[in-house]
Structure formats: C-alpha cells, structure tokens
Coordinates of C-alpha atoms and ligand atoms in Angstrom, one line a residue:
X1 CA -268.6 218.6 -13.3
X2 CA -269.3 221.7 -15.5
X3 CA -265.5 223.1 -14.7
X4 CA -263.8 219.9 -15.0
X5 CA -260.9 220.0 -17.2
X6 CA -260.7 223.9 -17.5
X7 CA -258.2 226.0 -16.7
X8 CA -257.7 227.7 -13.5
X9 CA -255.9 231.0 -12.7
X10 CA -252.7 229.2 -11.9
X11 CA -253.1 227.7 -16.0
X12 CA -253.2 224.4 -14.3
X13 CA -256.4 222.3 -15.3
X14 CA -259.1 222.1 -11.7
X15 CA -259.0 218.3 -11.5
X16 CA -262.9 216.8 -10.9
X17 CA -264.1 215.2 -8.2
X18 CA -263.6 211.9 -9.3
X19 CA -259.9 213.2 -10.6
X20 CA -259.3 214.2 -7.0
X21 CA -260.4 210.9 -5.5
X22 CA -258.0 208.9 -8.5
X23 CA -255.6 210.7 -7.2
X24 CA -255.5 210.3 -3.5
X25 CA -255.8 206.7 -4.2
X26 CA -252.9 206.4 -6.4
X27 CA -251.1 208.2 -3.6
X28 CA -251.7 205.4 -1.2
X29 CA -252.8 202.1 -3.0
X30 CA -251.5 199.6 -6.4
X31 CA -253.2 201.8 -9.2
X32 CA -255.6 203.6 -6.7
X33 CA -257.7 200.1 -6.5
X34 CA -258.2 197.2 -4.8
X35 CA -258.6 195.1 -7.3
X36 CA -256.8 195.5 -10.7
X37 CA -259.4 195.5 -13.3
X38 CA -260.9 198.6 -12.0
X39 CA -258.1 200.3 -12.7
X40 CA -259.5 200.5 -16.7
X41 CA -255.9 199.7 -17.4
X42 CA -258.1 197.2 -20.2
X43 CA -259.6 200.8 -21.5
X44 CA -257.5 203.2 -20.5
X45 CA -258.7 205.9 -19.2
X46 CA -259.6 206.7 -15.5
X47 CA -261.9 204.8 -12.9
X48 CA -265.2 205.5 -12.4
X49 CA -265.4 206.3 -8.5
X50 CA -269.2 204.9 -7.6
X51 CA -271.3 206.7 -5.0
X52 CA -274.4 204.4 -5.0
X53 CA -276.5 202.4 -6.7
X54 CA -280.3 201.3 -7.0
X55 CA -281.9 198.6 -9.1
X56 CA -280.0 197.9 -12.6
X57 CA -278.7 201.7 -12.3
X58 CA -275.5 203.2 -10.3
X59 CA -274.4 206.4 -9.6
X60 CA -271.1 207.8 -10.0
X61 CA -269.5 210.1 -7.5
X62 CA -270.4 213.2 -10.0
X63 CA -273.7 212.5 -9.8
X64 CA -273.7 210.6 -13.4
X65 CA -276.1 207.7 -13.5
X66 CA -275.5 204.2 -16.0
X67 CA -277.6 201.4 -16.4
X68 CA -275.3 198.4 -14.7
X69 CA -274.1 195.4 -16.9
X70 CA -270.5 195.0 -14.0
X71 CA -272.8 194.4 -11.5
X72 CA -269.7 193.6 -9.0
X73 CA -269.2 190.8 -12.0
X74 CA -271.8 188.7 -10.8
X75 CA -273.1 188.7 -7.0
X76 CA -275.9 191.2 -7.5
X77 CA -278.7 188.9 -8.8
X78 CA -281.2 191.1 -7.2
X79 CA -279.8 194.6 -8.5
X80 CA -277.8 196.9 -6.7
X81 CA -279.4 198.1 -2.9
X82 CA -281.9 195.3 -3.3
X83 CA -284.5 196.3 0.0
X84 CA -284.5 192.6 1.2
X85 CA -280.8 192.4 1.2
X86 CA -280.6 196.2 2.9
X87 CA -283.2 194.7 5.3
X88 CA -281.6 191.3 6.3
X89 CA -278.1 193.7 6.7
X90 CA -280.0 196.1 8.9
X91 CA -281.5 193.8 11.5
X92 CA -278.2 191.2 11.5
X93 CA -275.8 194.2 12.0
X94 CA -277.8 195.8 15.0
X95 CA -277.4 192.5 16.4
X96 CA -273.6 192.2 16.7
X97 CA -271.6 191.6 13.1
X98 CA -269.2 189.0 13.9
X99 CA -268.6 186.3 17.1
X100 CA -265.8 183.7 16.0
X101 CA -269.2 181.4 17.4
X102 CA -271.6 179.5 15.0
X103 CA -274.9 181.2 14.4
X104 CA -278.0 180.1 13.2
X105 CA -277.8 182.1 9.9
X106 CA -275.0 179.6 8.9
X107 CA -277.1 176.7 9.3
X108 CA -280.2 178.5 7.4
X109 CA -277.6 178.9 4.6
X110 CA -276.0 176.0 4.6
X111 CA -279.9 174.2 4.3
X112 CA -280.8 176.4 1.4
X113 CA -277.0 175.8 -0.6
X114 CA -277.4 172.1 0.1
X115 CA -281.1 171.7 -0.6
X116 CA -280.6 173.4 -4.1
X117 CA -277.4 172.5 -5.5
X118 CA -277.7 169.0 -6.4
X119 CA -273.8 168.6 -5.7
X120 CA -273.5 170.4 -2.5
X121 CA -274.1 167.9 0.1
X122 CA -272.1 169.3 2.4
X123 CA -270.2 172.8 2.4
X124 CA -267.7 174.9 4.0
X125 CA -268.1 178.9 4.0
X126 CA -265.4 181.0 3.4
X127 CA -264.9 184.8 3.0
X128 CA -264.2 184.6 -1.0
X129 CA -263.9 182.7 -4.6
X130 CA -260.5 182.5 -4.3
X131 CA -260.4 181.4 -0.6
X132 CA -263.2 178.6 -1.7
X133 CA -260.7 177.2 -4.6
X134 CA -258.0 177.6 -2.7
X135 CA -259.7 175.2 0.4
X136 CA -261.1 172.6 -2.4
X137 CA -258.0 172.0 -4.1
X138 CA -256.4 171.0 -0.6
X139 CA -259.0 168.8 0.3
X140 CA -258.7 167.0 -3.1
X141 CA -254.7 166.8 -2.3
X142 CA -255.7 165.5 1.2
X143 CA -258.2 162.9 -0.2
X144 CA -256.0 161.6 -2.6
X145 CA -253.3 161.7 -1.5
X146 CA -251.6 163.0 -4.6
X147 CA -250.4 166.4 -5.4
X148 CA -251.2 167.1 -9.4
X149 CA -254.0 169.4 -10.5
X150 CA -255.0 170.3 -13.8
X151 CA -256.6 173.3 -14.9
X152 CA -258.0 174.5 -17.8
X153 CA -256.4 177.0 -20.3
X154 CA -258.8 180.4 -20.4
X155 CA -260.4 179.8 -17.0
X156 CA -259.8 181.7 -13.8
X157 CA -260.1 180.5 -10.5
X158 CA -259.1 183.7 -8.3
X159 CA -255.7 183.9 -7.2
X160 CA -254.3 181.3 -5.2
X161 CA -250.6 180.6 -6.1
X162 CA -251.1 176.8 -7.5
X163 CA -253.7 178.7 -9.8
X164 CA -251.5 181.6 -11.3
X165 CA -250.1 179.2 -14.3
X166 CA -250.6 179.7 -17.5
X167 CA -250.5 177.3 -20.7
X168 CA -246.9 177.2 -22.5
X169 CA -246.9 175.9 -26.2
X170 CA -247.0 172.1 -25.4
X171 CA -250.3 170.1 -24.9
X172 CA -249.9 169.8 -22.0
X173 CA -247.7 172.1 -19.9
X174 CA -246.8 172.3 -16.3
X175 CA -245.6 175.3 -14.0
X176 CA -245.3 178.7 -15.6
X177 CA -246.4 181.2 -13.2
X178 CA -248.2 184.0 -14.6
X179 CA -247.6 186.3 -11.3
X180 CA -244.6 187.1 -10.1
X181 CA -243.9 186.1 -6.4
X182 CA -245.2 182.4 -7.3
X183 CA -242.5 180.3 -6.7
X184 CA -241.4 177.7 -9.8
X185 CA -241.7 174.9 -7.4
X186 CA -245.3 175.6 -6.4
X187 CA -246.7 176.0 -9.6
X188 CA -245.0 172.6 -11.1
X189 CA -248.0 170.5 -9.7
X190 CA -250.6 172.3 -11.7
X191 CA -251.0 170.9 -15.3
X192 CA -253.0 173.3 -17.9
X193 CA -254.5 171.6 -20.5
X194 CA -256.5 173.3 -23.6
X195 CA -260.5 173.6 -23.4
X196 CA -262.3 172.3 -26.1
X197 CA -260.0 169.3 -26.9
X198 CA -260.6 165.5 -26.7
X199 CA -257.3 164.7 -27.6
X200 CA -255.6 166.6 -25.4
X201 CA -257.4 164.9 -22.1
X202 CA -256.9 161.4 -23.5
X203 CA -253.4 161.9 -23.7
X204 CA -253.0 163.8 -20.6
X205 CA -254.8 161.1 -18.1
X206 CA -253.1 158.0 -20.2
X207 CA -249.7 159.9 -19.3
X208 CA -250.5 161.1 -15.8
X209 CA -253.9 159.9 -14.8
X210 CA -252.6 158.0 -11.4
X211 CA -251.1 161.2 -10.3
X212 CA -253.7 163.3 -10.4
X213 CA -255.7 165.0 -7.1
X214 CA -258.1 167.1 -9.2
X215 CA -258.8 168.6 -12.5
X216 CA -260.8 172.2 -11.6
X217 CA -262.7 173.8 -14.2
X218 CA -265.6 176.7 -14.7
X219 CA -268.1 174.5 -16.7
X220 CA -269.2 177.3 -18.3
X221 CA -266.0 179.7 -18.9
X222 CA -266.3 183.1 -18.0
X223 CA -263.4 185.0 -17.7
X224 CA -262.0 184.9 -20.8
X225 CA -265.0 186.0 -22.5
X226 CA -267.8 183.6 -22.5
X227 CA -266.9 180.2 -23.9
X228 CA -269.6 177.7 -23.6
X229 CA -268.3 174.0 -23.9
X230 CA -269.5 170.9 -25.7
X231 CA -271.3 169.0 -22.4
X232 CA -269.9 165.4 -24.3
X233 CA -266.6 166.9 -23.8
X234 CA -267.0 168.0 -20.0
X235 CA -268.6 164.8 -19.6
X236 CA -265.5 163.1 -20.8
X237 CA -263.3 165.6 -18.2
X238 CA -265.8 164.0 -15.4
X239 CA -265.4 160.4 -16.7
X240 CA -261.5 160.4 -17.1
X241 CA -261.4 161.9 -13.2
X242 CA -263.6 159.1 -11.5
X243 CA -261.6 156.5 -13.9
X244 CA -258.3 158.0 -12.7
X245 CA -259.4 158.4 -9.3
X246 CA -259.1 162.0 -9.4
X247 CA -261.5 164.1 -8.3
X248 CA -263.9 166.5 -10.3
X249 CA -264.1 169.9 -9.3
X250 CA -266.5 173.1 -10.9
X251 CA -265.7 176.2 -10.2
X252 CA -269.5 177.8 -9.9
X253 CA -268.4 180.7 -8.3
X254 CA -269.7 182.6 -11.4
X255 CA -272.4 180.3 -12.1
X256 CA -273.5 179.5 -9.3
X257 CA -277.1 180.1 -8.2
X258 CA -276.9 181.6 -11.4
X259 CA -277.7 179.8 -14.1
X260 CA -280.4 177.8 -12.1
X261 CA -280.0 176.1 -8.7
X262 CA -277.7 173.6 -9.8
X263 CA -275.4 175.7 -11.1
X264 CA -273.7 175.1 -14.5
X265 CA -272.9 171.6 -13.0
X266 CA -276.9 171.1 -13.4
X267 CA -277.5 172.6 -17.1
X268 CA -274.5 170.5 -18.6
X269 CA -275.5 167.1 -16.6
X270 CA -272.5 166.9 -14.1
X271 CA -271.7 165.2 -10.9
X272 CA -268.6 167.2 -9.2
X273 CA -267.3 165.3 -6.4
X274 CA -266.7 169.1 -5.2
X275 CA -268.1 172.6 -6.2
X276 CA -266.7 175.7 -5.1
X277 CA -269.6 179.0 -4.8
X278 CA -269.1 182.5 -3.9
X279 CA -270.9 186.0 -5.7
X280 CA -274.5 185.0 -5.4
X281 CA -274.9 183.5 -2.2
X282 CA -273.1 186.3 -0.3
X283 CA -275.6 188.6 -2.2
X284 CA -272.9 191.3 -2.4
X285 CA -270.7 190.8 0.8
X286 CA -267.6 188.8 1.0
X287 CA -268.4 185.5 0.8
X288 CA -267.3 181.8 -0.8
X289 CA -268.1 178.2 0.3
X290 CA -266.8 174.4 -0.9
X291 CA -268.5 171.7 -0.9
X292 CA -270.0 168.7 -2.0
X293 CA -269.7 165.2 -1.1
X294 CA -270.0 164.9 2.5
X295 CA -267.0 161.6 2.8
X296 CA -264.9 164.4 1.7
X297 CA -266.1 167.1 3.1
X298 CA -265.7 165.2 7.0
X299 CA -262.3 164.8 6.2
X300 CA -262.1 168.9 7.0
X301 CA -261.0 170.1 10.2
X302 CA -262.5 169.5 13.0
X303 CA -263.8 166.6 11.6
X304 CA -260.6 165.4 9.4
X305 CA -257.2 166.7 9.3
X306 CA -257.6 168.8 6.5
X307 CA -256.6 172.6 8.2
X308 CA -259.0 175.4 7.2
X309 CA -260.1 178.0 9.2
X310 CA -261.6 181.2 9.3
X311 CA -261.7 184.8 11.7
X312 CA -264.9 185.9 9.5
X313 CA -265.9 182.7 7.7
X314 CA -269.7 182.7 8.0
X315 CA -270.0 185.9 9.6
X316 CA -274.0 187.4 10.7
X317 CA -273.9 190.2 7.5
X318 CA -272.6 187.8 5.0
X319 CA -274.6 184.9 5.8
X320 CA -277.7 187.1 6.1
X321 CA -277.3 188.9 2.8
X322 CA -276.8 185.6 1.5
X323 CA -280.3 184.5 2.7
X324 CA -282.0 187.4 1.6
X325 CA -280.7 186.8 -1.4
X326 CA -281.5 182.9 -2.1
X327 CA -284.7 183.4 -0.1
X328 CA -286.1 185.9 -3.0
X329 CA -285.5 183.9 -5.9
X330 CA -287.2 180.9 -4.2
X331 CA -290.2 183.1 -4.1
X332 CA -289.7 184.2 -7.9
X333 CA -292.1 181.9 -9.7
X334 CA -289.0 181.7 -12.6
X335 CA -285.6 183.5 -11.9
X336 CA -283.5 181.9 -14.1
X337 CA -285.9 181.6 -16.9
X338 CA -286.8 185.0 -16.9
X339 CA -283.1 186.1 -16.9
X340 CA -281.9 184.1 -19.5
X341 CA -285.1 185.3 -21.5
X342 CA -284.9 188.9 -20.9
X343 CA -280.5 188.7 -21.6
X344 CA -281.8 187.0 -25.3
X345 CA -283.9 189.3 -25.9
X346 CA -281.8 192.0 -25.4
X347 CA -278.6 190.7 -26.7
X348 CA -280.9 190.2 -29.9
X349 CA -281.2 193.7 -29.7
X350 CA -277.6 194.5 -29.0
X351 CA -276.4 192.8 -32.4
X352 CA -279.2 194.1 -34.1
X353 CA -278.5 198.1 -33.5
X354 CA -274.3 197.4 -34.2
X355 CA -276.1 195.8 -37.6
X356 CA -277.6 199.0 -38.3
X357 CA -274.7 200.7 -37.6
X358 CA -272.0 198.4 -39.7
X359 CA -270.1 197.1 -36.5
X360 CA -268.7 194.1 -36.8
X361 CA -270.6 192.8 -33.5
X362 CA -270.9 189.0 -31.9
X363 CA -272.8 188.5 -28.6
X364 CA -272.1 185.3 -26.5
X365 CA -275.1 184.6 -24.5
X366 CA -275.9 182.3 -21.4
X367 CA -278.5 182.6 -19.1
X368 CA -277.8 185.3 -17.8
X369 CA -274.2 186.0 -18.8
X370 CA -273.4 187.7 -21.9
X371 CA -270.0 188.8 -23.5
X372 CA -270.0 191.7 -26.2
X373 CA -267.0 191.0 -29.1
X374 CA -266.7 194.0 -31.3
X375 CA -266.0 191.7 -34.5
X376 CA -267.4 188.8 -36.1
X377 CA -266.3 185.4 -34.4
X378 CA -267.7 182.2 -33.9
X379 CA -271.1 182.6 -32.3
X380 CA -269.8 180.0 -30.0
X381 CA -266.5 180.2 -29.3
X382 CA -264.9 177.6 -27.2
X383 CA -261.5 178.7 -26.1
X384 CA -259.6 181.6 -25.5
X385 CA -257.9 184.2 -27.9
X386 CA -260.6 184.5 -30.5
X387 CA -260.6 188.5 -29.7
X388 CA -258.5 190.2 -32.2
X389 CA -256.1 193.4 -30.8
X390 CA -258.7 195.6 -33.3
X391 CA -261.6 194.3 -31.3
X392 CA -259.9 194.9 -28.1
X393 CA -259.1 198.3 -29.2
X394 CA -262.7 199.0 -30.7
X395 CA -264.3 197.8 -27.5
X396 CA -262.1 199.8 -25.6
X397 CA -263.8 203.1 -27.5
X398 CA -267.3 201.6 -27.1
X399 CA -266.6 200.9 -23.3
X400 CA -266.3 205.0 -22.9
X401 CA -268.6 205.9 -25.2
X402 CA -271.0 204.0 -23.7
X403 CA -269.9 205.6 -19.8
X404 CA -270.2 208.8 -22.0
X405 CA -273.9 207.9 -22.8
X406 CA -274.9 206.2 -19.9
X407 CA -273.8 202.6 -19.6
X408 CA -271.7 200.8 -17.7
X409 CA -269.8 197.8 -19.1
X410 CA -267.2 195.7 -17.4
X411 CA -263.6 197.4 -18.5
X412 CA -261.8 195.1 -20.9
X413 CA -262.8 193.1 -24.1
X414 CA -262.3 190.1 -21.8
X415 CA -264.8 190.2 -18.9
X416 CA -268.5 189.1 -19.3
X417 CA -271.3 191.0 -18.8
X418 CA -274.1 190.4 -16.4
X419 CA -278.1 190.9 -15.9
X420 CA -279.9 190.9 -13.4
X421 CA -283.7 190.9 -12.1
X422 CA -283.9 194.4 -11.8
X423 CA -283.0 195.0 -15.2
X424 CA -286.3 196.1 -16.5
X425 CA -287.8 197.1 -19.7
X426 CA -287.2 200.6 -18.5
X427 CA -283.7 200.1 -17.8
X428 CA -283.0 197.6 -20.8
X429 CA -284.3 200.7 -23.5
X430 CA -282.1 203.2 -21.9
X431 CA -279.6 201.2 -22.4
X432 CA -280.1 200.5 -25.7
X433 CA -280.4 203.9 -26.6
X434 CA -277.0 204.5 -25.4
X435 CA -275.6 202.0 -27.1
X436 CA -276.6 203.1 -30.1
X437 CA -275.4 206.5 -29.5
X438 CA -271.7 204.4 -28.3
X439 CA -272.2 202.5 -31.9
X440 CA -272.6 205.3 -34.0
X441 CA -269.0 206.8 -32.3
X442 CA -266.9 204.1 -32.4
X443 CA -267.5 203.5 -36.6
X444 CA -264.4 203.3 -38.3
Ligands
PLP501 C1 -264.8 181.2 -11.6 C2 -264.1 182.0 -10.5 N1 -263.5 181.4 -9.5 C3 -262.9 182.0 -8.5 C4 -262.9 183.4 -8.5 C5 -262.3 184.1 -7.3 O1 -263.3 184.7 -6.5 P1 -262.9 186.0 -5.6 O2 -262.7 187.1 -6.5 O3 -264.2 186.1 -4.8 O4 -261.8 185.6 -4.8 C6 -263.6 184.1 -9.5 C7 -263.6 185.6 -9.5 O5 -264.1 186.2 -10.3 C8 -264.2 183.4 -10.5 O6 -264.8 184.0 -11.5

C-alpha cells in the first residue's frame, strides 16, 4: 500500500494491488465485475477488491479493514464467515456438492420456509432472486390464463426481460424496456404503475382489471432507496387483485426472513397468493425459491404443466447454508427485534453526528434496513426520485470518505443499507467514529 500511486523509475505510477487486480478484470469481464453496481460507477472511483470477511467487519485485499453496512445487500443476517454457516458448508461439501437427486436438506428447508412464512405453503427453490420472480410470474400467467403484469414504478425485481420496463409519463404506461436486448414485444405485457397512489390503481384495474395475471411488488421498497408504503394502500393493491382475479405477488427477496418470519407480507397484514425469497435463506450462497399457495404451486412441473427446472436448484451447500442460517435465528430469543432496535439506535446516531456537523442528513429506517440521504427529505418518503443530483453527488464523497476512514457503504445514493446480528456495540462505535470523520470532509 505505502508505494501506491508513486512514481517508479520508468515515471509511470506502480499501480496497487487492488489497481492490478481492477485491471486484469477489466481486461476480461463488463467493467471488471460481475455484477454492475460494484463497479462504483454510482461513486466513481475504483472497486474495492475484498479478501475476507468476519462478523460486521471485511477485509480488503490490501489488508484495510471496514465495518460492513453492503453486506452482499442483504443475505448475511448472521455477519460475514458466520461459524454455523462455515460449519453446515464444511460437512455438506465433504459429502458430495451437487446430485441432480433430491436430498434431505431440501425437505429440512422447505419445512422451516413453510412453517414460518405465513404465505409460503408450498415453495419451489431456485438458484437466485431473479430466477424466483422470473418462475412466479409464469406460474401466475399459467394460472390465469392471462398474460398482463403490473409492476410498480421504483421497485426492482432482478432482471428478467418482462421486468426491465420502466414508467413513461402516463399513469399508467406499458412496454419501455430499460435494457437494451429486451425486445418491444416482450416488455408490452408489463404495466408500471406509480407507488403511493390510490388513484392510479383504481383506474388501472377499472380499465384492465380482467386482463391481468399478476401485479408484483416489494411491499417494502428497497431499491430505490427505502420507501415504506401506506399498508391501507397495499391493502387496496391486494384487494383489487383477488376482485380482478389477478393474483398478488411480494417480492421478499429483500425482506424476507428479514423483517420477521413473515416477511414484509407479515408486518403490513398481507395475504400473497405468491411470495418470491432469496438472500437470507441461502445464507450467502446462490439461492431463491417461490412459493405460496399450494393449488398454484401443484400446477408446477412435474405436478402441472408449468416448465421450470433446475441443474443446481436446491443444491447440498445452498440448502445447508440456508439451514444454518434459519436454524440460528430460531434459537435467538428476538432476531428481528433486536435488529430493528440496534438499526434505531444507530441511525439515531447517524443523523445526530451529520447534525453536529451541518449536513443536511435524512435516515430511512426499517427493521433492519436503512437508507442514508445526504439532504433533508421526507422522513418517509414513498416513491422514487426524492434524491436530489447534489445529494447524489454529496453521498458519492461521503461513500469514499467513509472507505477512507473505515466503512463500507453500498456504492450509490440509491441502494439501502443493511445490519446485521453481528453488528455489535464494538463495531457500531467504530463506525460511527468514521463517519464522523467522513462528515466533517464532505462539508460544503
Ligand atoms: C426485491 C428483489 N427482487 C429480486 C432481486 C433479484 O435477486 P438476484 O439478484 O438474486 O437475482 C433482487 C436483487 O437485489 C431484489 O432486491
């Protein structure tokens, strides 16, 4: 690290190691990633190449340590290298890490999803978020027999092609990809519709209600910041579906076994007809599952002729990192209680030192979610584009003085940070401390 940047004999600066490794990925992959958010693009700036982590804390591959608030963006409950998870890995890969059989791992999951999450009767695993939405949306088109879905403007639901839309200017708009490669005509069946708005969902199901399979929505947004929504209003959403004979459909791939068993579905009072997991119950390894009512869910192959299939789906690591995972915060006497207090608490904090230093600061909090705003918005904000281009440009400073100083926050003004149980009091204060250090640099 100490020579980084200098200038060598030839006049040319010695790259560091984590220069060296930027580069021989940009050599041979999309923006040296594989995934584009952690290319910092958001930032700017390089990538942080990680060596390991531990607890709340990681390592980067110069030996620079940060307390954790990306966590992988959500799956690591437990904190990074969590022993049971390393354990459960240990003894299920010395056993043989894949068969294209069933094993018993899959039915141990499968009894813990279901016996938790009130709307999980029945479920499907698959190898990722996007692979679970993907799945859920075909079964509501096979169900129904119709073809329309509707979205919601602000929320993600990983990248299937019938997903990549985004919201024109209308109330209601249909079909404007936001990728290219997604064809026009695959994208004119999904509808996007505004969060937030009453109106807008009265008019849309009056106008297309018989038409549509599914509306799909995270019930609490989190991938556009943090946007916590009136339950009345998702209650509405639920109602207008099972009037219209459409089906309901949360995305807890975020929330769930997150925010409590049931998921966000549980803490806003909601009955999916399906819910679509991933993150938390793969405890870190590549994992999704849908699910939910079980006369749906026998209409999936074998049982039904709705075709999904998977090399990997429900494969020995994932199912028993899964396990681990679920298994530990059954024997937590209050997991999601003591998140959500410990993320008040500090997020309390949080606003409190960018007070001290005159930064226009909002925290978002939920559970254990929380989204940092460097300006002063509504402390509830319900819909997308309340950040400012100053705010995204301010947190872009903060978000490297606080690598600088020690902590390591998800790279854009966009993305939502997460806590875990292994945030301690230890780890919380060091934080802290660097945040006020990340504070004081990014003052106007
Ligand atoms: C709500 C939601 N749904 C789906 C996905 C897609 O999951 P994956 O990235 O595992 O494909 C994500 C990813 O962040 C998500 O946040």
């Amino acid at each position: 690290v100490k020579d980084a940047g200098k200038p060598q004999a030839s006049g040319k600066p010695k790259l560091s190691e984590n220069d060296k490794l930027v580069q021989r990925a940009e050599r041979l992959m999309p923006g040296g990633v594989s995934s584009p958010v952690r290319a910092f693009k958001a930032v700017g700036g390089k990538p942080r190449f990680i060596a390991r982590g531990e607890g709340a804390r990681i390592w980067d591959v110069e030996g620079r340590e940060y307390v954790d608030f990306q966590l992988s963006f959500g799956p690591l409950i437990h904190g990074h290298a969590f022993p049971a998870v390393g354990n459960a890995l240990a003894e299920a890969a010395h056993h043989g890490t894949s068969f294209g059989a069933p094993t018993e791992r899959e039915v141990e999951l499968a009894e813990i999803v279901t016996a938790r999450h009130p709307a999980m009767k029945w479920v499907r695993f698959v190898n990722s978020g996007t692979e679970a939405v993907m799945s859920a949306i075909r079964l509501a088109r096979a169900a129904t027999n119709r073809t329309l879905i509707l979205k919601f403007e602000g929320c993600y639901h990983g990248h299937a092609d019938s997903l990549l839309v985004k919201a024109g200017s209308g109330l209601v708009t249909f079909g404007e990809p936001t990728s290219a490669g997604v064809p026009q005509s695959v994208v004119q069946d999904t509808a996007t519709l505004p969060l937030n708005d009453d109106v807008a969902l009265e008019t849309f199901f009056h106008a297309y209600g018989e038409r549509v399979a599914c509306a799909i929505i995270e019930a609490l947004p989190a991938n556009n910041g943090l946007l916590p929504q009136r339950p009345e209003w998702l209650r509405k959403l639920e109602k207008l579906c099972k009037e219209n004979g459409a089906l309901f459909i949360v995305d807890e791939v975020i929330t769930g076994f997150r925010l409590g068993w049931g998921g966000a579905s549980s803490l806003y009072g909601l009955k999916p007809d399906l819910v679509t997991l991933g993150k938390v119950i793969g405890g870190g390894l590549p994992v999704g599952a849908y699910g939910g009512r079980s006369d749906l869910m026998k209409q999936v192959a074998p049982l039904g002729g709705m075709y999904q299939a998977g090399t990997l789906s429900g494969n020995p690591l994932a199912m028993a990192a899964g396990i681990a995972t679920l298994r530990a915060l059954e024997q937590h006497p209050d997991p999601f209680g003591m998140l959500a207090t410990r993320t008040k608490t500090f997020t309390q904090r949080v606003r409190e030192i960018a007070a001290d230093r005159q930064i226009p600061c909002t925290v978002v909090e939920q559970g254990s979610l929380f989204w940092i705003v460097l300006d002063q918005i509504d402390a509830q904000p319900r819909s997308p584009s309340v950040v400012k281009p100053e705010a995204v440009k301010r947190f872009a400073r903060f978000h490297h003085a606080c690598l600088q100083h020690g902590v390591f926050l998800p790279p854009s003004a966009y993305e939502v940070e997460f806590m875990s149980l292994a945030h301690d009091n230890a780890a919380l204060d060091d934080a802290l401390r660097a945040m006020d250090m990340a504070f004081a640099e990014v003052q106007p």
